[in-house]
Amino acid sequence: MKLFRNIVIFLILVKLLDLALFYTMNYFYTHTYAGQDGGDLNKYLQDPNPPDLVILGSSTARFQVNPDSFPVKACNIARAMTEDSYQLGVISVMIKNNKTPKNILLSL
């Protein structure tokens, strides 16, 4: 009986530690505003005046499309080595956060 109680206490402590680590890592991830791995998207989502044009796609869009070359305010949140499912996920996050741009340039 004492062994069972110790196992239950151990499992509860492991779960609490897991939750603490999850919330800590999630906090740092959502507060990162640099880099391809979410930083650019976080910066876009936190911008009070989001750009009219968002550039999505893989490495071609990331490194070959200059957002400053467009006549409207633009943001490049393309990510290297991604496929269309990643772009769909980014668009879903934009819709969920009510930050859908007027125009999306999608390079596949």
Coordinates of N, CA and C in Angstrom, one line a residue:
M1 N 0.8 -1.2 0.0 CA 0.0 0.0 0.0 C 0.9 1.3 0.0
K2 N 2.0 1.2 0.8 CA 2.8 2.4 0.8 C 3.6 2.5 -0.5
L3 N 3.9 1.4 -1.2 CA 4.5 1.5 -2.5 C 3.6 2.2 -3.5
F4 N 2.3 1.8 -3.5 CA 1.3 2.4 -4.4 C 1.2 3.9 -4.2
R5 N 1.2 4.3 -2.9 CA 1.1 5.7 -2.6 C 2.3 6.5 -3.1
N6 N 3.5 5.9 -2.9 CA 4.7 6.5 -3.4 C 4.8 6.6 -4.9
I7 N 4.2 5.6 -5.6 CA 4.2 5.7 -7.0 C 3.2 6.8 -7.5
V8 N 2.1 6.9 -6.9 CA 1.1 7.9 -7.2 C 1.7 9.3 -7.0
I9 N 2.4 9.5 -5.9 CA 3.0 10.8 -5.6 C 4.1 11.1 -6.6
F10 N 4.9 10.1 -6.9 CA 5.9 10.3 -7.9 C 5.3 10.7 -9.3
L11 N 4.2 10.0 -9.7 CA 3.6 10.3 -11.0 C 3.0 11.8 -11.0
I12 N 2.4 12.2 -9.9 CA 1.9 13.5 -9.8 C 3.0 14.5 -9.9
L13 N 4.1 14.3 -9.2 CA 5.3 15.2 -9.3 C 5.9 15.3 -10.7
V14 N 5.9 14.2 -11.3 CA 6.4 14.2 -12.7 C 5.5 15.0 -13.6
K15 N 4.2 14.8 -13.4 CA 3.2 15.6 -14.2 C 3.3 17.1 -14.0
L16 N 3.5 17.4 -12.7 CA 3.6 18.9 -12.4 C 4.9 19.4 -13.0
L17 N 6.0 18.7 -12.9 CA 7.2 19.1 -13.5 C 7.1 19.3 -15.1
D18 N 6.4 18.3 -15.7 CA 6.1 18.4 -17.1 C 5.3 19.6 -17.5
L19 N 4.3 19.9 -16.7 CA 3.5 21.1 -16.9 C 4.3 22.4 -16.8
A20 N 5.1 22.4 -15.7 CA 6.0 23.6 -15.5 C 7.0 23.8 -16.7
L21 N 7.6 22.7 -17.1 CA 8.5 22.9 -18.3 C 7.7 23.3 -19.6
F22 N 6.5 22.7 -19.8 CA 5.8 23.1 -20.9 C 5.5 24.6 -20.9
Y23 N 4.9 25.1 -19.8 CA 4.6 26.5 -19.8 C 5.8 27.4 -19.9
T24 N 6.9 27.0 -19.3 CA 8.2 27.8 -19.4 C 8.6 27.8 -20.9
M25 N 8.7 26.7 -21.5 CA 9.1 26.7 -22.9 C 8.2 27.4 -23.9
N26 N 6.9 27.3 -23.6 CA 5.9 28.0 -24.4 C 6.0 29.5 -24.3
Y27 N 6.3 29.9 -23.0 CA 6.5 31.4 -22.8 C 7.6 31.9 -23.6
F28 N 8.8 31.2 -23.6 CA 9.9 31.7 -24.3 C 9.7 31.6 -25.8
Y29 N 9.0 30.6 -26.3 CA 8.8 30.4 -27.7 C 7.9 31.6 -28.2
T30 N 6.8 31.9 -27.5 CA 5.9 32.9 -27.9 C 6.5 34.3 -27.8
H31 N 7.5 34.5 -27.0 CA 8.2 35.8 -26.8 C 9.5 35.9 -27.6
T32 N 9.7 35.0 -28.6 CA 10.9 35.1 -29.4 C 10.4 35.8 -30.7
Y33 N 11.2 36.9 -31.0 CA 10.8 37.7 -32.2 C 11.9 37.8 -33.2
A34 N 12.8 36.8 -33.3 CA 13.8 36.7 -34.3 C 14.0 35.3 -34.8
G35 N 14.3 35.2 -36.0 CA 14.6 33.9 -36.6 C 13.4 33.3 -37.3
Q36 N 13.7 32.2 -38.1 CA 12.7 31.6 -38.9 C 11.8 30.7 -38.1
D37 N 12.2 30.1 -37.1 CA 11.5 29.1 -36.3 C 10.4 29.7 -35.4
G38 N 9.6 30.6 -35.9 CA 8.5 31.1 -35.2 C 8.7 32.6 -34.8
G39 N 9.9 33.1 -34.8 CA 10.2 34.4 -34.4 C 9.5 35.4 -35.4
D40 N 9.7 35.2 -36.7 CA 9.0 36.1 -37.6 C 7.5 36.1 -37.5
L41 N 6.9 35.0 -37.3 CA 5.5 34.9 -37.2 C 5.0 35.5 -35.9
N42 N 5.8 35.3 -34.8 CA 5.4 36.0 -33.5 C 5.5 37.5 -33.7
K43 N 6.5 38.0 -34.4 CA 6.6 39.4 -34.6 C 5.5 40.0 -35.4
Y44 N 5.1 39.2 -36.4 CA 3.9 39.6 -37.2 C 2.6 39.6 -36.4
L45 N 2.4 38.6 -35.6 CA 1.2 38.5 -34.8 C 1.1 39.6 -33.7
Q46 N 2.3 40.1 -33.2 CA 2.3 41.1 -32.2 C 2.3 42.6 -32.8
D47 N 2.4 42.7 -34.1 CA 2.5 44.0 -34.7 C 1.1 44.7 -34.7
P48 N 0.9 45.9 -34.1 CA -0.4 46.5 -34.0 C -0.8 47.0 -35.4
N49 N 0.1 47.3 -36.3 CA -0.2 47.6 -37.7 C 0.4 46.6 -38.6
P50 N -0.3 45.5 -38.8 CA 0.3 44.4 -39.6 C 0.4 44.9 -41.1
P51 N 1.4 44.3 -41.8 CA 1.5 44.7 -43.2 C 0.4 44.2 -44.1
D52 N 0.3 44.9 -45.2 CA -0.8 44.5 -46.2 C -0.4 43.3 -47.0
L53 N 0.9 43.0 -47.1 CA 1.3 41.8 -47.9 C 2.2 40.9 -47.0
V54 N 1.9 39.6 -47.0 CA 2.7 38.7 -46.3 C 3.2 37.7 -47.3
I55 N 4.5 37.4 -47.2 CA 5.2 36.5 -48.2 C 5.4 35.2 -47.5
L56 N 4.8 34.1 -48.0 CA 4.9 32.8 -47.5 C 5.6 31.9 -48.5
G57 N 6.2 30.8 -48.0 CA 6.7 29.8 -48.9 C 8.0 29.2 -48.3
S58 N 8.7 28.5 -49.2 CA 9.9 27.8 -48.7 C 11.2 28.7 -48.9
S59 N 12.3 28.1 -49.1 CA 13.6 28.9 -49.1 C 13.6 29.8 -50.3
T60 N 13.0 29.5 -51.4 CA 13.0 30.5 -52.5 C 12.3 31.8 -52.1
A61 N 11.2 31.7 -51.5 CA 10.5 32.9 -51.0 C 11.3 33.6 -49.9
R62 N 11.9 32.8 -49.0 CA 12.6 33.4 -47.9 C 13.9 34.2 -48.3
F63 N 14.6 33.6 -49.3 CA 15.9 34.3 -49.6 C 15.9 35.0 -50.9
Q64 N 14.9 34.9 -51.8 CA 14.9 35.5 -53.1 C 13.8 36.6 -53.2
V65 N 12.9 36.7 -52.3 CA 11.9 37.8 -52.3 C 12.2 38.8 -51.3
N66 N 12.4 40.1 -51.7 CA 12.7 41.2 -50.8 C 11.4 41.9 -50.5
P67 N 10.9 41.9 -49.2 CA 9.7 42.6 -48.9 C 9.7 44.1 -49.2
D68 N 10.9 44.7 -49.2 CA 11.1 46.2 -49.4 C 10.9 46.5 -50.9
S69 N 10.8 45.5 -51.8 CA 10.7 45.8 -53.2 C 9.2 46.0 -53.6
F70 N 8.3 45.9 -52.7 CA 6.9 46.1 -53.0 C 6.4 47.5 -52.6
P71 N 5.4 48.0 -53.3 CA 5.0 49.4 -53.0 C 4.1 49.4 -51.7
V72 N 3.7 48.3 -51.2 CA 3.0 48.3 -49.9 C 3.9 47.7 -48.8
K73 N 3.4 48.0 -47.6 CA 4.2 47.4 -46.4 C 4.1 45.9 -46.5
A74 N 5.2 45.2 -46.5 CA 5.3 43.8 -46.7 C 6.1 43.1 -45.6
C75 N 5.9 41.8 -45.4 CA 6.6 41.1 -44.3 C 6.9 39.7 -44.9
N76 N 8.1 39.2 -44.8 CA 8.5 37.9 -45.3 C 8.6 37.0 -44.1
I77 N 7.6 36.0 -44.0 CA 7.6 35.0 -42.9 C 7.8 33.6 -43.5
A78 N 8.4 33.6 -44.7 CA 8.6 32.3 -45.3 C 9.7 31.5 -44.5
R79 N 9.7 30.2 -44.6 CA 10.6 29.4 -43.9 C 11.2 28.3 -44.8
A80 N 12.5 28.2 -44.7 CA 13.2 27.3 -45.5 C 12.8 25.8 -45.2
M81 N 12.8 25.0 -46.2 CA 12.6 23.5 -46.1 C 11.2 23.2 -45.6
T82 N 10.2 24.0 -46.1 CA 8.8 23.7 -45.7 C 8.0 23.4 -46.9
E83 N 6.8 22.7 -46.7 CA 5.9 22.4 -47.8 C 4.6 23.2 -47.5
D84 N 3.7 22.9 -48.4 CA 2.4 23.6 -48.3 C 1.6 23.4 -47.1
S85 N 1.8 22.3 -46.4 CA 1.1 22.1 -45.1 C 1.5 23.1 -44.0
Y86 N 2.8 23.5 -44.1 CA 3.3 24.5 -43.1 C 2.7 25.9 -43.4
Q87 N 2.6 26.2 -44.7 CA 2.0 27.5 -45.1 C 0.5 27.5 -44.6
L88 N -0.2 26.4 -44.8 CA -1.6 26.3 -44.4 C -1.7 26.5 -42.9
G89 N -0.8 25.9 -42.1 CA -0.8 26.1 -40.7 C -0.5 27.5 -40.3
V90 N 0.4 28.2 -41.0 CA 0.6 29.7 -40.7 C -0.6 30.5 -41.0
I91 N -1.3 30.2 -42.1 CA -2.5 30.9 -42.4 C -3.6 30.7 -41.4
S92 N -3.7 29.4 -40.9 CA -4.6 29.1 -39.8 C -4.4 29.9 -38.5
V93 N -3.1 30.0 -38.2 CA -2.7 30.8 -37.0 C -3.1 32.2 -37.2
M94 N -2.9 32.8 -38.4 CA -3.3 34.2 -38.7 C -4.8 34.4 -38.5
I95 N -5.5 33.4 -39.1 CA -7.0 33.5 -39.0 C -7.4 33.4 -37.5
K96 N -6.9 32.5 -36.8 CA -7.2 32.3 -35.3 C -6.9 33.6 -34.5
N97 N -5.9 34.3 -34.9 CA -5.5 35.5 -34.2 C -6.0 36.8 -34.8
N98 N -6.9 36.7 -35.7 CA -7.5 37.8 -36.4 C -6.5 38.8 -37.0
K99 N -5.4 38.2 -37.6 CA -4.4 39.0 -38.2 C -4.2 38.6 -39.7
T100 N -5.3 38.3 -40.4 CA -5.2 37.9 -41.8 C -4.8 39.1 -42.6
P101 N -3.8 39.0 -43.4 CA -3.4 40.1 -44.3 C -4.3 40.3 -45.5
K102 N -4.2 41.5 -46.1 CA -5.0 41.7 -47.3 C -4.6 40.9 -48.4
N103 N -3.2 40.7 -48.6 CA -2.7 39.9 -49.7 C -1.6 39.0 -49.1
I104 N -1.6 37.8 -49.8 CA -0.6 36.8 -49.4 C 0.1 36.4 -50.7
L105 N 1.5 36.5 -50.7 CA 2.3 36.0 -51.8 C 2.8 34.6 -51.4
L106 N 2.3 33.6 -52.1 CA 2.6 32.2 -51.7 C 3.5 31.6 -52.8
S107 N 4.7 31.3 -52.4 CA 5.7 30.6 -53.3 C 5.8 29.2 -52.9
L108 N 5.5 28.3 -53.8 CA 5.6 26.8 -53.5 C 6.6 26.2 -54.4

